[in-house]
């Protein structure tokens, strides 16, 4: 007795089911893979990594990075304005040399201009003491660039006369390699400009 053949329609139906199952599995697998890549990419965009002292990897969120940048930027501006304006006959050369490490040619050009105008000669000649009283900086971000406006209050002690001034300066900040101890925050002041200088009092 001959073995009966399976109906051709049953065989085709089974083959079609297998093909459809393989196609659906492939689509699901591809969709899952695309989603995983997209999710990983989003996490990578919002995170950075640092190596801890014990060799472990520490994830750092961009929000934290921006907060850290603001703290570093304010410290950098505070350091610069102290070096550049907190001067007297005994420390001005040392302080100005340190200040020049924190800015680009715009700072150097201002220094040269002040030197040509005799600012530092008068400091020596009359033993003036220029002391910074307060530094207030505001930082704004615009399309990835950082601008700042700093208000520096300082006094000039001429012995019997003490004058107080308010200086408003502006500029930009860019990130550079850290250079300890010359540039510990890894930032550089660019486009530095002294906008206004106003005398606040006239004390004798």
Coordinates of C-alpha atoms in Angstrom, one line a residue:
X1 CA 0.0 0.0 0.0
X2 CA 1.4 3.4 -1.0
X3 CA 2.0 6.1 1.6
X4 CA -0.4 9.0 0.8
X5 CA 1.3 12.3 0.0
X6 CA 0.4 15.3 2.1
X7 CA -1.8 17.8 0.5
X8 CA 0.2 20.4 -1.3
X9 CA -1.9 23.3 0.2
X10 CA -1.0 22.1 3.7
X11 CA 2.7 22.1 2.8
X12 CA 2.5 25.6 1.3
X13 CA 0.5 26.9 4.3
X14 CA 3.1 25.6 6.7
X15 CA 5.9 27.1 4.6
X16 CA 4.1 30.5 4.5
X17 CA 3.6 30.4 8.2
X18 CA 7.3 29.7 8.8
X19 CA 8.3 32.5 6.4
X20 CA 5.9 35.0 8.0
X21 CA 7.1 34.0 11.5
X22 CA 10.8 34.6 10.4
X23 CA 9.9 38.0 8.8
X24 CA 8.0 39.1 11.9
X25 CA 10.9 38.0 14.2
X26 CA 13.4 39.8 12.0
X27 CA 11.3 43.0 12.0
X28 CA 10.9 42.9 15.8
X29 CA 14.6 42.2 16.2
X30 CA 15.5 45.1 13.9
X31 CA 13.1 47.5 15.7
X32 CA 14.5 46.5 19.1
X33 CA 18.0 47.0 17.8
X34 CA 17.2 50.5 16.4
X35 CA 15.6 51.5 19.7
X36 CA 18.6 50.3 21.7
X37 CA 21.0 52.2 19.5
X38 CA 18.8 55.4 19.7
X39 CA 18.5 55.0 23.5
X40 CA 22.2 54.4 24.0
X41 CA 23.0 57.4 21.8
X42 CA 20.6 59.7 23.8
X43 CA 22.3 58.5 27.0
X44 CA 25.7 59.2 25.6
X45 CA 24.7 62.7 24.5
X46 CA 23.5 63.5 28.0
X47 CA 26.4 61.9 29.8
X48 CA 30.1 62.1 30.0
X49 CA 32.5 59.8 31.8
X50 CA 35.5 60.4 34.1
X51 CA 38.0 58.0 35.6
X52 CA 38.0 57.9 39.4
X53 CA 41.2 57.6 41.4
X54 CA 40.5 53.9 41.9
X55 CA 40.0 53.3 38.2
X56 CA 36.2 53.2 38.2
X57 CA 34.2 55.0 35.6
X58 CA 32.0 57.8 36.9
X59 CA 29.1 59.0 34.7
X60 CA 28.6 62.8 34.7
X61 CA 25.4 64.4 33.5
X62 CA 25.6 67.4 31.3
X63 CA 23.6 69.3 33.8
X64 CA 26.2 68.7 36.4
X65 CA 28.9 69.6 33.9
X66 CA 27.2 73.0 33.3
X67 CA 26.9 73.6 37.0
X68 CA 30.6 72.7 37.4
X69 CA 31.5 75.0 34.5
X70 CA 29.7 77.9 36.1
X71 CA 31.5 77.4 39.4
X72 CA 34.9 77.1 37.6
X73 CA 34.1 80.1 35.4
X74 CA 33.2 82.3 38.4
X75 CA 36.4 81.2 40.1
X76 CA 38.4 82.0 37.0
X77 CA 37.0 85.5 36.7
X78 CA 37.5 86.1 40.4
X79 CA 41.1 85.0 40.1
X80 CA 41.8 87.1 37.0
X81 CA 40.2 90.3 38.3
X82 CA 42.1 90.0 41.6
X83 CA 45.4 89.5 39.8
X84 CA 44.8 92.3 37.3
X85 CA 43.4 95.0 39.7
X86 CA 44.6 94.1 43.2
X87 CA 48.0 95.6 42.8
X88 CA 50.6 97.8 44.5
X89 CA 54.2 98.7 44.0
X90 CA 55.5 95.5 45.5
X91 CA 53.3 92.9 43.7
X92 CA 52.1 94.4 40.5
X93 CA 54.6 92.6 38.2
X94 CA 54.0 89.2 39.8
X95 CA 50.2 89.7 39.8
X96 CA 50.0 90.9 36.2
X97 CA 52.1 88.1 35.0
X98 CA 49.7 85.6 36.6
X99 CA 46.7 87.5 35.1
X100 CA 48.1 87.3 31.6
X101 CA 48.0 83.5 31.8
X102 CA 44.2 83.7 32.3
X103 CA 43.4 85.7 29.1
X104 CA 44.3 85.9 25.5
X105 CA 45.8 88.8 23.5
X106 CA 42.9 91.1 24.4
X107 CA 44.1 91.1 28.0
X108 CA 47.7 91.5 26.9
X109 CA 46.7 94.5 24.7
X110 CA 45.0 96.2 27.6
X111 CA 48.0 95.6 29.8
X112 CA 50.3 97.2 27.2
X113 CA 47.9 100.1 26.8
X114 CA 47.9 100.8 30.6
X115 CA 51.7 100.5 30.7
X116 CA 52.0 102.9 27.8
X117 CA 49.6 105.3 29.6
X118 CA 51.9 105.3 32.6
X119 CA 49.5 103.5 35.0
X120 CA 52.1 101.3 36.5
X121 CA 54.7 104.1 36.6
X122 CA 52.4 106.2 38.7
X123 CA 51.8 103.1 41.0
X124 CA 55.6 103.1 41.7
X125 CA 56.1 106.8 41.8
X126 CA 53.4 107.6 44.3
X127 CA 53.4 104.2 46.1
X128 CA 49.7 103.7 45.3
X129 CA 47.8 100.7 46.7
X130 CA 44.9 99.5 44.5
X131 CA 42.8 97.1 46.4
X132 CA 39.8 95.0 45.1
X133 CA 36.8 95.2 47.4
X134 CA 34.3 93.0 45.6
X135 CA 33.9 91.1 42.3
X136 CA 30.5 90.3 40.9
X137 CA 30.3 88.3 37.7
X138 CA 27.3 87.2 35.6
X139 CA 27.7 84.5 32.9
X140 CA 25.3 83.9 30.0
X141 CA 25.4 81.1 27.4
X142 CA 24.5 81.9 23.8
X143 CA 24.7 79.0 21.3
X144 CA 27.5 77.3 23.1
X145 CA 29.6 80.4 23.7
X146 CA 29.9 82.0 27.2
X147 CA 29.8 85.7 27.8
X148 CA 30.4 87.5 31.0
X149 CA 29.9 90.8 32.6
X150 CA 31.9 91.6 35.7
X151 CA 31.5 94.5 38.1
X152 CA 34.6 95.1 40.2
X153 CA 34.7 97.5 43.1
X154 CA 38.2 98.7 44.0
X155 CA 39.8 101.5 45.9
X156 CA 43.0 103.4 45.3
X157 CA 44.8 104.4 48.4
X158 CA 46.9 107.5 47.8
X159 CA 48.0 107.9 51.5
X160 CA 45.7 110.7 52.7
X161 CA 43.1 110.1 50.0
X162 CA 41.1 106.9 49.3
X163 CA 39.0 106.8 46.1
X164 CA 36.6 104.0 45.3
X165 CA 35.8 103.0 41.8
X166 CA 33.3 100.7 40.0
X167 CA 34.6 99.0 36.9
X168 CA 32.3 97.1 34.5
X169 CA 34.1 94.8 32.1
X170 CA 32.9 92.2 29.6
X171 CA 34.3 89.4 27.6
X172 CA 34.0 85.7 26.6
X173 CA 35.2 82.5 28.0
X174 CA 36.6 79.5 26.1
X175 CA 37.8 76.1 27.4
X176 CA 41.5 75.3 27.1
X177 CA 43.8 72.7 28.6
X178 CA 44.4 73.1 32.3
X179 CA 47.9 74.3 33.1
X180 CA 48.5 74.2 36.9
X181 CA 49.3 76.5 38.5
X182 CA 49.2 79.0 35.7
X183 CA 45.6 78.3 34.5
X184 CA 44.1 75.9 37.0
X185 CA 40.5 76.2 35.7
X186 CA 41.2 75.4 32.0
X187 CA 39.5 78.6 30.8
X188 CA 40.7 81.6 28.8
X189 CA 39.2 85.1 28.7
X190 CA 38.8 86.5 25.2
X191 CA 37.5 89.8 23.8
X192 CA 38.2 91.4 27.2
X193 CA 37.0 95.1 27.4
X194 CA 36.7 97.6 30.2
X195 CA 33.3 99.2 29.5
X196 CA 32.8 101.8 32.2
X197 CA 34.8 103.2 35.1
X198 CA 32.9 105.2 37.6
X199 CA 34.1 107.0 40.7
X200 CA 31.8 106.1 43.6
X201 CA 33.0 108.5 46.3
X202 CA 35.4 111.3 47.0
X203 CA 36.7 110.7 50.5
X204 CA 39.6 112.6 52.0

